Coordinates of C-alpha atoms (C1' of nucleotides) in Angstrom, one line a residue:
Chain A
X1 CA -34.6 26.1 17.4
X2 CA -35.8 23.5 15.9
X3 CA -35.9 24.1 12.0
X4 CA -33.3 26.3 10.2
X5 CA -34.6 29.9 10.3
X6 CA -32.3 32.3 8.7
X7 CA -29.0 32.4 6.1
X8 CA -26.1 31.4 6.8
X9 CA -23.8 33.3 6.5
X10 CA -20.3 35.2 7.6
X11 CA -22.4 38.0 9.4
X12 CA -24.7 35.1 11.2
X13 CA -22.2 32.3 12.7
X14 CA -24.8 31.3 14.8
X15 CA -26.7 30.2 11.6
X16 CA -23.7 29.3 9.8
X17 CA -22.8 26.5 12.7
X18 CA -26.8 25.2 12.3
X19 CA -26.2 24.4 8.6
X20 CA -22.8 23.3 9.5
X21 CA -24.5 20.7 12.0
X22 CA -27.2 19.6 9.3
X23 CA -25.0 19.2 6.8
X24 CA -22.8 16.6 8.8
X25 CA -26.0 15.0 10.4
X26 CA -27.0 14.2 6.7
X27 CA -23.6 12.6 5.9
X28 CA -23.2 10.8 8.9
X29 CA -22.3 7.6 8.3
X30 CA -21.4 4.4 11.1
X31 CA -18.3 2.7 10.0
X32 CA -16.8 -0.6 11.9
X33 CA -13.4 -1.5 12.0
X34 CA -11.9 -5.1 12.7
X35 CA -8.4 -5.8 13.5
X36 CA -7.8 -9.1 13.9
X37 CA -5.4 -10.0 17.3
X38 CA -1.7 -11.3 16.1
X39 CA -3.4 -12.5 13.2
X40 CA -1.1 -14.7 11.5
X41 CA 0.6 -16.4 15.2
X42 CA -2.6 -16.5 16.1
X43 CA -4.0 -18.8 13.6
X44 CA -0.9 -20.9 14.0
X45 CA -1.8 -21.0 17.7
X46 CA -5.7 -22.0 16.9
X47 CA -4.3 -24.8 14.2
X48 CA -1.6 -26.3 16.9
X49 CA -2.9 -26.2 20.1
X50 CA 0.4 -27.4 22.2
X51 CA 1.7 -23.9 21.2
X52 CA -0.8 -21.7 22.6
X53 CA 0.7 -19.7 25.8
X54 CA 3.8 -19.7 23.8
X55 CA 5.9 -17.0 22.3
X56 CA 5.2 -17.8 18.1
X57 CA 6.6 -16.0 15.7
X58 CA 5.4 -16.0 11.8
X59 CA 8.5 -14.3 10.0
X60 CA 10.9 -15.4 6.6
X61 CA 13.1 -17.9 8.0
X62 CA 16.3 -16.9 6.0
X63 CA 18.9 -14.6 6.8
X64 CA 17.3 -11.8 5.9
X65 CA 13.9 -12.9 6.9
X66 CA 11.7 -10.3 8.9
X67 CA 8.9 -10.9 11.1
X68 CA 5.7 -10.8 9.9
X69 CA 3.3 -11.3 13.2
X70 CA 4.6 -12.4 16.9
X71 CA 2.2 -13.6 19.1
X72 CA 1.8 -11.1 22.3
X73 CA 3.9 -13.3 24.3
X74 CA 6.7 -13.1 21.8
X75 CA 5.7 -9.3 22.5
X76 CA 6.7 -9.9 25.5
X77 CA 10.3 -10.7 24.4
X78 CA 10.3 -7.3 22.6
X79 CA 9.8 -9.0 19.2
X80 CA 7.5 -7.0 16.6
X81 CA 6.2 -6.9 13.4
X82 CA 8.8 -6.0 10.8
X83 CA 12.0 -6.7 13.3
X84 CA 14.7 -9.1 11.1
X85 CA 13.9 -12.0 12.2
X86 CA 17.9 -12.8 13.5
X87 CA 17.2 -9.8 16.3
X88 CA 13.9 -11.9 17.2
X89 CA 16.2 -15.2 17.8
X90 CA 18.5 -13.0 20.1
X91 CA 15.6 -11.2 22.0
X92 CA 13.4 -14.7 22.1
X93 CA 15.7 -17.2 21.8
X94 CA 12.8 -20.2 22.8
X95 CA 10.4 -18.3 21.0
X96 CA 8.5 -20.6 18.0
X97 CA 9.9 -19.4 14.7
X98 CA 7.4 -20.5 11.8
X99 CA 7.3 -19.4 8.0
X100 CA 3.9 -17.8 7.2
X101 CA 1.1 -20.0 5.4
X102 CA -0.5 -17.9 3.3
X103 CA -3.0 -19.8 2.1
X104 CA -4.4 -21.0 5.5
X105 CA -4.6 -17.1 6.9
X106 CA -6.5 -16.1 3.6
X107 CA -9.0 -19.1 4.5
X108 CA -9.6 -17.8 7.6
X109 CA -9.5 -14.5 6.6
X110 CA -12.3 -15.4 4.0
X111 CA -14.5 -16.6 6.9
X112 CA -14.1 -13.5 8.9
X113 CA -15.4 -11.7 5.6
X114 CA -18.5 -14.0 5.0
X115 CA -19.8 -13.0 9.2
X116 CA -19.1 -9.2 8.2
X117 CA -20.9 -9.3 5.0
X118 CA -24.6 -10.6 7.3
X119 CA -24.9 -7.1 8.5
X120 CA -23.8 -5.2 5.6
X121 CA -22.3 -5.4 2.1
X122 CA -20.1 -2.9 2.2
X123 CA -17.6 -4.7 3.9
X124 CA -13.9 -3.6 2.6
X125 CA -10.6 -6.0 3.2
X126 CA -7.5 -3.9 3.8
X127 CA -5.3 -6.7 4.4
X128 CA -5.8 -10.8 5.3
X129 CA -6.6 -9.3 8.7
X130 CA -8.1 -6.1 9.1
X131 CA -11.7 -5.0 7.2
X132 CA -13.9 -2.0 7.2
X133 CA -17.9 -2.1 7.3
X134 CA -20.1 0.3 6.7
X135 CA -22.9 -0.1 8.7
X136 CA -24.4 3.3 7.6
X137 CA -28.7 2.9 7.3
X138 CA -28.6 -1.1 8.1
X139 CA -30.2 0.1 11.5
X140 CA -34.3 -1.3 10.3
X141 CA -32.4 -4.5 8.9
X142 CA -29.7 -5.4 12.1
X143 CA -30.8 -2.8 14.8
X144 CA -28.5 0.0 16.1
X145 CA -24.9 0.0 14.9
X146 CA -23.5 0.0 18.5
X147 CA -25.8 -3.5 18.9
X148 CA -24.2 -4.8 15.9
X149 CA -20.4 -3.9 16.8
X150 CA -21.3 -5.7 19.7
X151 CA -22.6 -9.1 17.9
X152 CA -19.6 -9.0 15.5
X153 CA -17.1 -8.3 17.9
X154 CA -18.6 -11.7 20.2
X155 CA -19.4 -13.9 16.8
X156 CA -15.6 -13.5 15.4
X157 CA -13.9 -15.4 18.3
X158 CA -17.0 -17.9 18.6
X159 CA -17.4 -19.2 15.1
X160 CA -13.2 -18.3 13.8
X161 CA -11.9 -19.2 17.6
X162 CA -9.8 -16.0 17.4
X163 CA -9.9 -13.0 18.9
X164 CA -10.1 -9.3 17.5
X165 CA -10.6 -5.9 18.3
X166 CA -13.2 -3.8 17.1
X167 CA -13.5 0.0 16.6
X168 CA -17.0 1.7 15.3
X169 CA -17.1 5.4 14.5
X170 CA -18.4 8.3 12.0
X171 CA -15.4 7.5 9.4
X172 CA -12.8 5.0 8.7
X173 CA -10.2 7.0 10.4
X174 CA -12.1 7.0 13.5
X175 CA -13.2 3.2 13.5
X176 CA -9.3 2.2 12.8
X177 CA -7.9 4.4 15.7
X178 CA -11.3 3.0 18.0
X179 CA -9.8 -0.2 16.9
X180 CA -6.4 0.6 17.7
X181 CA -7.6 1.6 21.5
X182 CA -9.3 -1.4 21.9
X183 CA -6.3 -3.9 21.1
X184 CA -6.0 -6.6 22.2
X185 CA -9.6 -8.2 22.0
X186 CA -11.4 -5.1 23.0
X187 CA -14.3 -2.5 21.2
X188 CA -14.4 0.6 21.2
X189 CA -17.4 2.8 20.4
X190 CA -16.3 6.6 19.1
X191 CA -19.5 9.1 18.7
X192 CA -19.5 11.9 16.5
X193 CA -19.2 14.6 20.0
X194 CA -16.2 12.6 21.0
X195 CA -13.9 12.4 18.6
X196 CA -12.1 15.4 19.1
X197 CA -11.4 14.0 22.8
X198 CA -10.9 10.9 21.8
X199 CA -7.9 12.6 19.0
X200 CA -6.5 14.9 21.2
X201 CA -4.2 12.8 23.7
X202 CA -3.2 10.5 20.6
X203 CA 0.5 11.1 19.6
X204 CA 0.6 12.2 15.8
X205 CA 2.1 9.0 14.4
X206 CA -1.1 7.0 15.4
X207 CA -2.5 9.8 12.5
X208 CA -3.0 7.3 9.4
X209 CA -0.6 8.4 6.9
X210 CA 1.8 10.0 9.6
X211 CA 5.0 8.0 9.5
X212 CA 8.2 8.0 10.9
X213 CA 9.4 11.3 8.6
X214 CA 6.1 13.2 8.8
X215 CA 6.1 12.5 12.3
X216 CA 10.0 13.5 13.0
X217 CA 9.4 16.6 11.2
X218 CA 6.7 17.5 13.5
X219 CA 8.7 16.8 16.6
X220 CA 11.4 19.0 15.7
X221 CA 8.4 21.7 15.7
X222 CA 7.2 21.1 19.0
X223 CA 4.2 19.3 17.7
X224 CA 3.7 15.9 19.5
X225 CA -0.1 15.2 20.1
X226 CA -3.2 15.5 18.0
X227 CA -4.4 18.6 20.2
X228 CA -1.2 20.5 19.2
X229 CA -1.4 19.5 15.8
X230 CA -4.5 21.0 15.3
X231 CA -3.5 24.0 17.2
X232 CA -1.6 24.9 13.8
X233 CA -3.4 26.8 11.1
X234 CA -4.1 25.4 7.8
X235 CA -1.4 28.1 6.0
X236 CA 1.1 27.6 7.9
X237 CA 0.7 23.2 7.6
X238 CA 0.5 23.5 3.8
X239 CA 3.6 25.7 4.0
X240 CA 5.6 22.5 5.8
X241 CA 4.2 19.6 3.8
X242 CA 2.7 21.3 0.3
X243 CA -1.0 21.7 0.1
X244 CA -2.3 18.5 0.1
X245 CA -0.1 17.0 2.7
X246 CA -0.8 20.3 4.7
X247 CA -4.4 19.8 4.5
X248 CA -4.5 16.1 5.1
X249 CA -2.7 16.2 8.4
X250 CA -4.8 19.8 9.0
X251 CA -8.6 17.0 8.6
X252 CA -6.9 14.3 10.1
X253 CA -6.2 16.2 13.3
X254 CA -9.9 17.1 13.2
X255 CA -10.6 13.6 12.9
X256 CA -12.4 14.6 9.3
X257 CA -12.1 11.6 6.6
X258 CA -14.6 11.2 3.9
X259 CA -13.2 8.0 2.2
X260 CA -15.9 5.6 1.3
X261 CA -16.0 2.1 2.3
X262 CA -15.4 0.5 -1.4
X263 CA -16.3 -3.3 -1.4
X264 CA -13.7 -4.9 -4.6
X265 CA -11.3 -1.9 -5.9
X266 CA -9.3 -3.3 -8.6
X267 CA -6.1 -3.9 -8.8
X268 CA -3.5 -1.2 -9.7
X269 CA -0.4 -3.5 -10.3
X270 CA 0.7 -6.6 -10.1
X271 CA 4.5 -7.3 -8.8
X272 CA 6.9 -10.0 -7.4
X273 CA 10.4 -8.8 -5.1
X274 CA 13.0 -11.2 -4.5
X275 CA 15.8 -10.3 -1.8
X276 CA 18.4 -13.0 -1.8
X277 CA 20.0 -14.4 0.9
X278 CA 23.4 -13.5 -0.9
X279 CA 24.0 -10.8 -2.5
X280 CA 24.1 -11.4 -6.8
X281 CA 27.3 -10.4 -8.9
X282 CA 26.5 -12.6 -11.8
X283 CA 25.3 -11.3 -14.8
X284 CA 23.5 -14.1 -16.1
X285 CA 22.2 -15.2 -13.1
X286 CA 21.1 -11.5 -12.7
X287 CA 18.9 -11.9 -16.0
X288 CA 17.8 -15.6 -15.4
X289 CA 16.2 -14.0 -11.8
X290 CA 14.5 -11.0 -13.6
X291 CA 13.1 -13.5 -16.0
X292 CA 11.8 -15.4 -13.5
X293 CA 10.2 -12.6 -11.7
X294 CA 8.6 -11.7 -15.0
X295 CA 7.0 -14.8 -15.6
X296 CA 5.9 -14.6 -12.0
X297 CA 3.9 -11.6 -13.2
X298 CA 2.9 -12.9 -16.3
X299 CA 1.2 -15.7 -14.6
X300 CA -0.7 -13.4 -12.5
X301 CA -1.8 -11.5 -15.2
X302 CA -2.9 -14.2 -17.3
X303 CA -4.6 -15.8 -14.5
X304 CA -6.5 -12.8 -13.4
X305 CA -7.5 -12.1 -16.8
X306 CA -5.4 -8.8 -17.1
X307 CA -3.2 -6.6 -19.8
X308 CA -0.5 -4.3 -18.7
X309 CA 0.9 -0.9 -20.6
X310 CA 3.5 0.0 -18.2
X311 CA 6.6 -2.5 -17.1
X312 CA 8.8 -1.7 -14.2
X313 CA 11.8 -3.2 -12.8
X314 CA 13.5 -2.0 -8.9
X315 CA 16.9 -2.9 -8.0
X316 CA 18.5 -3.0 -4.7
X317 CA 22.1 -2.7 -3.7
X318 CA 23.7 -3.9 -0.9
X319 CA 24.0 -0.6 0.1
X320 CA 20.4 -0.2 0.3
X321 CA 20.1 2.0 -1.9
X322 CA 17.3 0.9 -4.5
X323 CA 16.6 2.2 -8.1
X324 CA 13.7 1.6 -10.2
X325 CA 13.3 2.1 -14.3
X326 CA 10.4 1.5 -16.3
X327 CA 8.7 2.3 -19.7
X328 CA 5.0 2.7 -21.4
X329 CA 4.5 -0.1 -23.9
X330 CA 2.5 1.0 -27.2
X331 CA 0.0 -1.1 -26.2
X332 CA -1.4 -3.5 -23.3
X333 CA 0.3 -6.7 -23.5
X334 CA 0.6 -10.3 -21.2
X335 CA 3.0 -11.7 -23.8
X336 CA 5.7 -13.7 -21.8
X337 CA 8.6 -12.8 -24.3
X338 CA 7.6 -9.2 -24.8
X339 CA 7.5 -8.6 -20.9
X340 CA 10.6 -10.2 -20.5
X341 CA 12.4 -8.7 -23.3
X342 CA 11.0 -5.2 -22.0
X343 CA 12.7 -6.2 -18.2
X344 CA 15.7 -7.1 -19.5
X345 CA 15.8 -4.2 -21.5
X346 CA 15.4 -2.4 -18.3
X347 CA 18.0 -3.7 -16.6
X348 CA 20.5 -2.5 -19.1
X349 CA 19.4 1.4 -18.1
X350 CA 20.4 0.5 -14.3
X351 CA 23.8 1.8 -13.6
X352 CA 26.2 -0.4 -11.8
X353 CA 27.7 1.0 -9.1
X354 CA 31.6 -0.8 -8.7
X355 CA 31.8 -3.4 -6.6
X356 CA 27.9 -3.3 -5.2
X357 CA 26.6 -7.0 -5.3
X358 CA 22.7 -7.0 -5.6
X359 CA 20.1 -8.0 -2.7
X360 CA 16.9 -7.6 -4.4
X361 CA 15.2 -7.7 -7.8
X362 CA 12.0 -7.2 -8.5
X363 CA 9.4 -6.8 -11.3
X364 CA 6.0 -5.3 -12.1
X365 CA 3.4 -4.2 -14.1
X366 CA 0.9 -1.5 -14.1
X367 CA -1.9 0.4 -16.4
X368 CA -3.6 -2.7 -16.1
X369 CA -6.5 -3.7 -18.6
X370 CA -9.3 -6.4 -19.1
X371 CA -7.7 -9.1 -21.5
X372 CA -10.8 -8.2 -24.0
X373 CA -9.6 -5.2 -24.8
X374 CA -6.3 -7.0 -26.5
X375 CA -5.4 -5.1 -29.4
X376 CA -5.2 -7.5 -32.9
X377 CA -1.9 -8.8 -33.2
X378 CA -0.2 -7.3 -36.2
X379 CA 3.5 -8.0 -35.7
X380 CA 4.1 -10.3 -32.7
X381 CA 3.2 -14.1 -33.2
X382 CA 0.5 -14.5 -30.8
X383 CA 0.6 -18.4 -31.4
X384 CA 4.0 -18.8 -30.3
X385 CA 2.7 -16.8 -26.6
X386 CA -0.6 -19.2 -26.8
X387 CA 1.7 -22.7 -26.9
X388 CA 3.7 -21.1 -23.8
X389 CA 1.2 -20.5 -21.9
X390 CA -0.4 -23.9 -22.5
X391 CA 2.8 -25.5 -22.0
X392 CA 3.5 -23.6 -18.3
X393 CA -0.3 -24.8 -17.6
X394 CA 0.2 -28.2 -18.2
X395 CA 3.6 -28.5 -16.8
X396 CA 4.3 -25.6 -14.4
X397 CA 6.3 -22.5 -14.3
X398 CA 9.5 -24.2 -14.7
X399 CA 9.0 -26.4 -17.9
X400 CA 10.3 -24.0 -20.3
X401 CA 13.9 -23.8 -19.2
X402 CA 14.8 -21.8 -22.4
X403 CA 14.5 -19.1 -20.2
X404 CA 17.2 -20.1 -17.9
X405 CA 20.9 -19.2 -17.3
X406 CA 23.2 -18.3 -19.8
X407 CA 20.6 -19.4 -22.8
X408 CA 18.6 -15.9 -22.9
Chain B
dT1 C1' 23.5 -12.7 11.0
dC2 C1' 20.2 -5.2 9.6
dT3 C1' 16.4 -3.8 7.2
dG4 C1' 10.3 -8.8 3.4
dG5 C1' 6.8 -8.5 0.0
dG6 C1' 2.8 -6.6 -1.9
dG7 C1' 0.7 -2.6 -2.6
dT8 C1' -1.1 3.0 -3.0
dC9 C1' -0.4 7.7 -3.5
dC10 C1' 2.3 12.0 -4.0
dT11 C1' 6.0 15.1 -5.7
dA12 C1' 9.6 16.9 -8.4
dG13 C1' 11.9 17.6 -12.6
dG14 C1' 12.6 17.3 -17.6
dA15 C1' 10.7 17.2 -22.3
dC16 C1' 7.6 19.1 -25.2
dC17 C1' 4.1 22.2 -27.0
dC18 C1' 1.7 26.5 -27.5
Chain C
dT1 C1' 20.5 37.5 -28.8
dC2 C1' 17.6 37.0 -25.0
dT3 C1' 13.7 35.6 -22.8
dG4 C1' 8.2 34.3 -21.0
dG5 C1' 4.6 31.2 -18.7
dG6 C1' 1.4 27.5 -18.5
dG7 C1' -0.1 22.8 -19.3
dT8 C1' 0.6 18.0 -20.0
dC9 C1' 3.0 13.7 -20.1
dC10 C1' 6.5 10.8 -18.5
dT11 C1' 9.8 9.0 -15.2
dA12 C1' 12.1 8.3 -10.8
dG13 C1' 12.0 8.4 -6.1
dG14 C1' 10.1 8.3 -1.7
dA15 C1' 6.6 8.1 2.2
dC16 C1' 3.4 5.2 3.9
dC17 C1' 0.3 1.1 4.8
dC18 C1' -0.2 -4.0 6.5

DNA sequence: TCTGGGGTCCTAGGACCC
DNA sequence: TCTGGGGTCCTAGGACCC
């Protein structure tokens, strides 16, 4: 059967599971994964050699610092990703405790970008150390895409000097988990007829977008691997999780994931969180920090170029407990003073709970817009925004202490 | 020595309108 | 006096990702 003879059709599955096959054949797509190994301790360990072979962990260094990466023999130790960093001192008490260097991972990380983008340029950063590629019809330009996961995954460690894993299947959910298999340093090639094998023996919470309360949820119903999951009709999932939850985890189990590889999405929001090694009680200070934040965002803003419509604050007890407020401005603004004026405003609609001191402030923005599409000023002195923004240019984010304690 | 910081997406409920 | 349903917009909260 080599050509399509016949309609599909309800009364003809035969037919129907042809066009099915077609169909997919059409779409099919080759998407490569890379996940780079301990990414942050491992740069550390490239730029300081007399720490290699030992346990380094990248994590806040305060008292309510978390880890951020530990190398794999921290790992060793017990120490992960997101673990307060006080547990990692007890669990690795020799261990090499360093404060993360942004700047030097995003190098790095930049360099890792520029080898993916030779074989394709759809390549999509998800974080400093993790991409997507699509290497979908490069095959007459680089050769087969199994050839090519193959060069990436031996050029990485010899031009960065770090190692990663790779993962290479039909869709991004596919590549990620192949990636995932392969850790540390490894590659893993998924074909289309495998991936319901490859799925099946995974437990659900490897599922992207399955987290610890999805995935507690489906414990309590019996429902541990991939296989079962997909044992469960698509009815009875949307009637657990609502039907678009219900029919994501009813494709993911089928390892079904159409999302496009997109090269530069634009930013949503723009935000800056502060959680303070003590707890806040003072008023004032309370307002000096949220104007802070907000001039943290404004500078962003301005230096990207950007407007924002909607201005949101969060605050977090010492309870944990967090609350957020925020409000639609009539129109897309970077102003420093309107934005703070709009924060603080904010704050006042945050109830106090007695006695609660406050761990964490933070401050964003969203409905972002270019800055050309600035509405004419009619009633807010643009000038006076223009000579602060010069001023925090030339003289840094602290000049204008106006803004500080007790003189807002 | 309990629990970071920067994001995205979804849902639920109330207001409001027809 | 009692009683609709649907659609849209806005806000707050929460799950999840790295």
């Amino acid at each position: 059967m080599g050509i399509l003879t016949g309609v599909a059709s309800p009364g003809n599955p035969g037919v129907a599971r042809q066009a099915e096959t077609l169909r997919i054949n059409a779409m099919a797509r080759w998407i490569l994964h890379v996940d780079m190994d301990a990414f942050y301790a491992a740069v550390e360990q490239h730029d300081h050699p007399e720490l290699r072979g030992k346990p380094v962990i990248v994590a806040g260094l305060g008292p309510r610092g978390v880890v951020a990466t530990a190398s794999y023999e921290a790992r060793a130790f017990g120490v992960h990703s997101a673990m307060p960093t006080a547990q990692a001192r007890r669990l690795c008490p020799h261990g090499v405790f360093l404060p993360p260097r942004f700047a030097r991972y995003e190098e790095v990380a930049e360099q890792v970008r520029t080898i993916l983008r030779r074989y394709s340029p759809l390549v999509e950063p998800l974080s400093l150390d993790e991409a997507f590629v699509d290497l979908t019809g490069t095959e007459h330009l680089h050769g087969p895409p199994e050839r090519v996961a193959h060069e990436i995954h031996r050029r990485i460690p010899a031009e960065t000097g770090l190692s990663c894993a790779v993962g290479l299947g039909p869709n991004k959910l596919i590549a990620k988990l192949a990636s995932d298999a392969a850790k540390p340093g490894g590659l893993r090639i998924v074909r289309p007829d495998e991936v319901l094998d490859f799925l099946s023996p995974l437990p659900v919470e490897d599922l992207w977008g399955v987290g610890p309360k999805t995935a507690a949820r489906l414990h309590e119903k019996g429902i541990h691997t991939v296989a079962e999951l997909r044992s469960i009709s698509l009815p009875l999932l949307q009637s657990w999780f609502g039907p678009k939850g219900g029919e994501q985890l009813w494709r993911l189990s089928r390892g079904l994931d159409d999302d496009p590889v997109v090269p530069a999405r634009p930013a949503k929001s723009i935000s800056h969180e502060t959680t303070y090694p003590q707890d806040l009680f003072d008023p004032e200070e309370i307002k000096a920090e949220l104007r802070r934040l907000s001039l943290l965002v404004v500078d962003r803003l301005q230096a990207e170029g950007l407007l924002a419509q909607t201005v949101q604050i969060k605050v977090r007890f010492a309870d944990f407990t967090t609350v957020t407020r925020q409000t639609h401005l009539p129109e897309p603004t970077d102003h420093p003073l309107l934005l703070t004026a709009e924060v603080v405003g904010l704050w006042t609609r945050v109830p106090l709970p007695a006695g609660l001191g406050i761990r964490l402030l933070g401050v964003g923005v969203a409905e972002l817009c270019p800055a050309e599409f600035r509405a004419l000023p009619l009633f807010t002195d643009d000038r006076l925004a223009q000579a602060i923004r010069e001023i925090r240019q030339k003289h840094g984010p602290h000049a204008l202490n106006f803004l500080g304690p007790g003189q807002g």
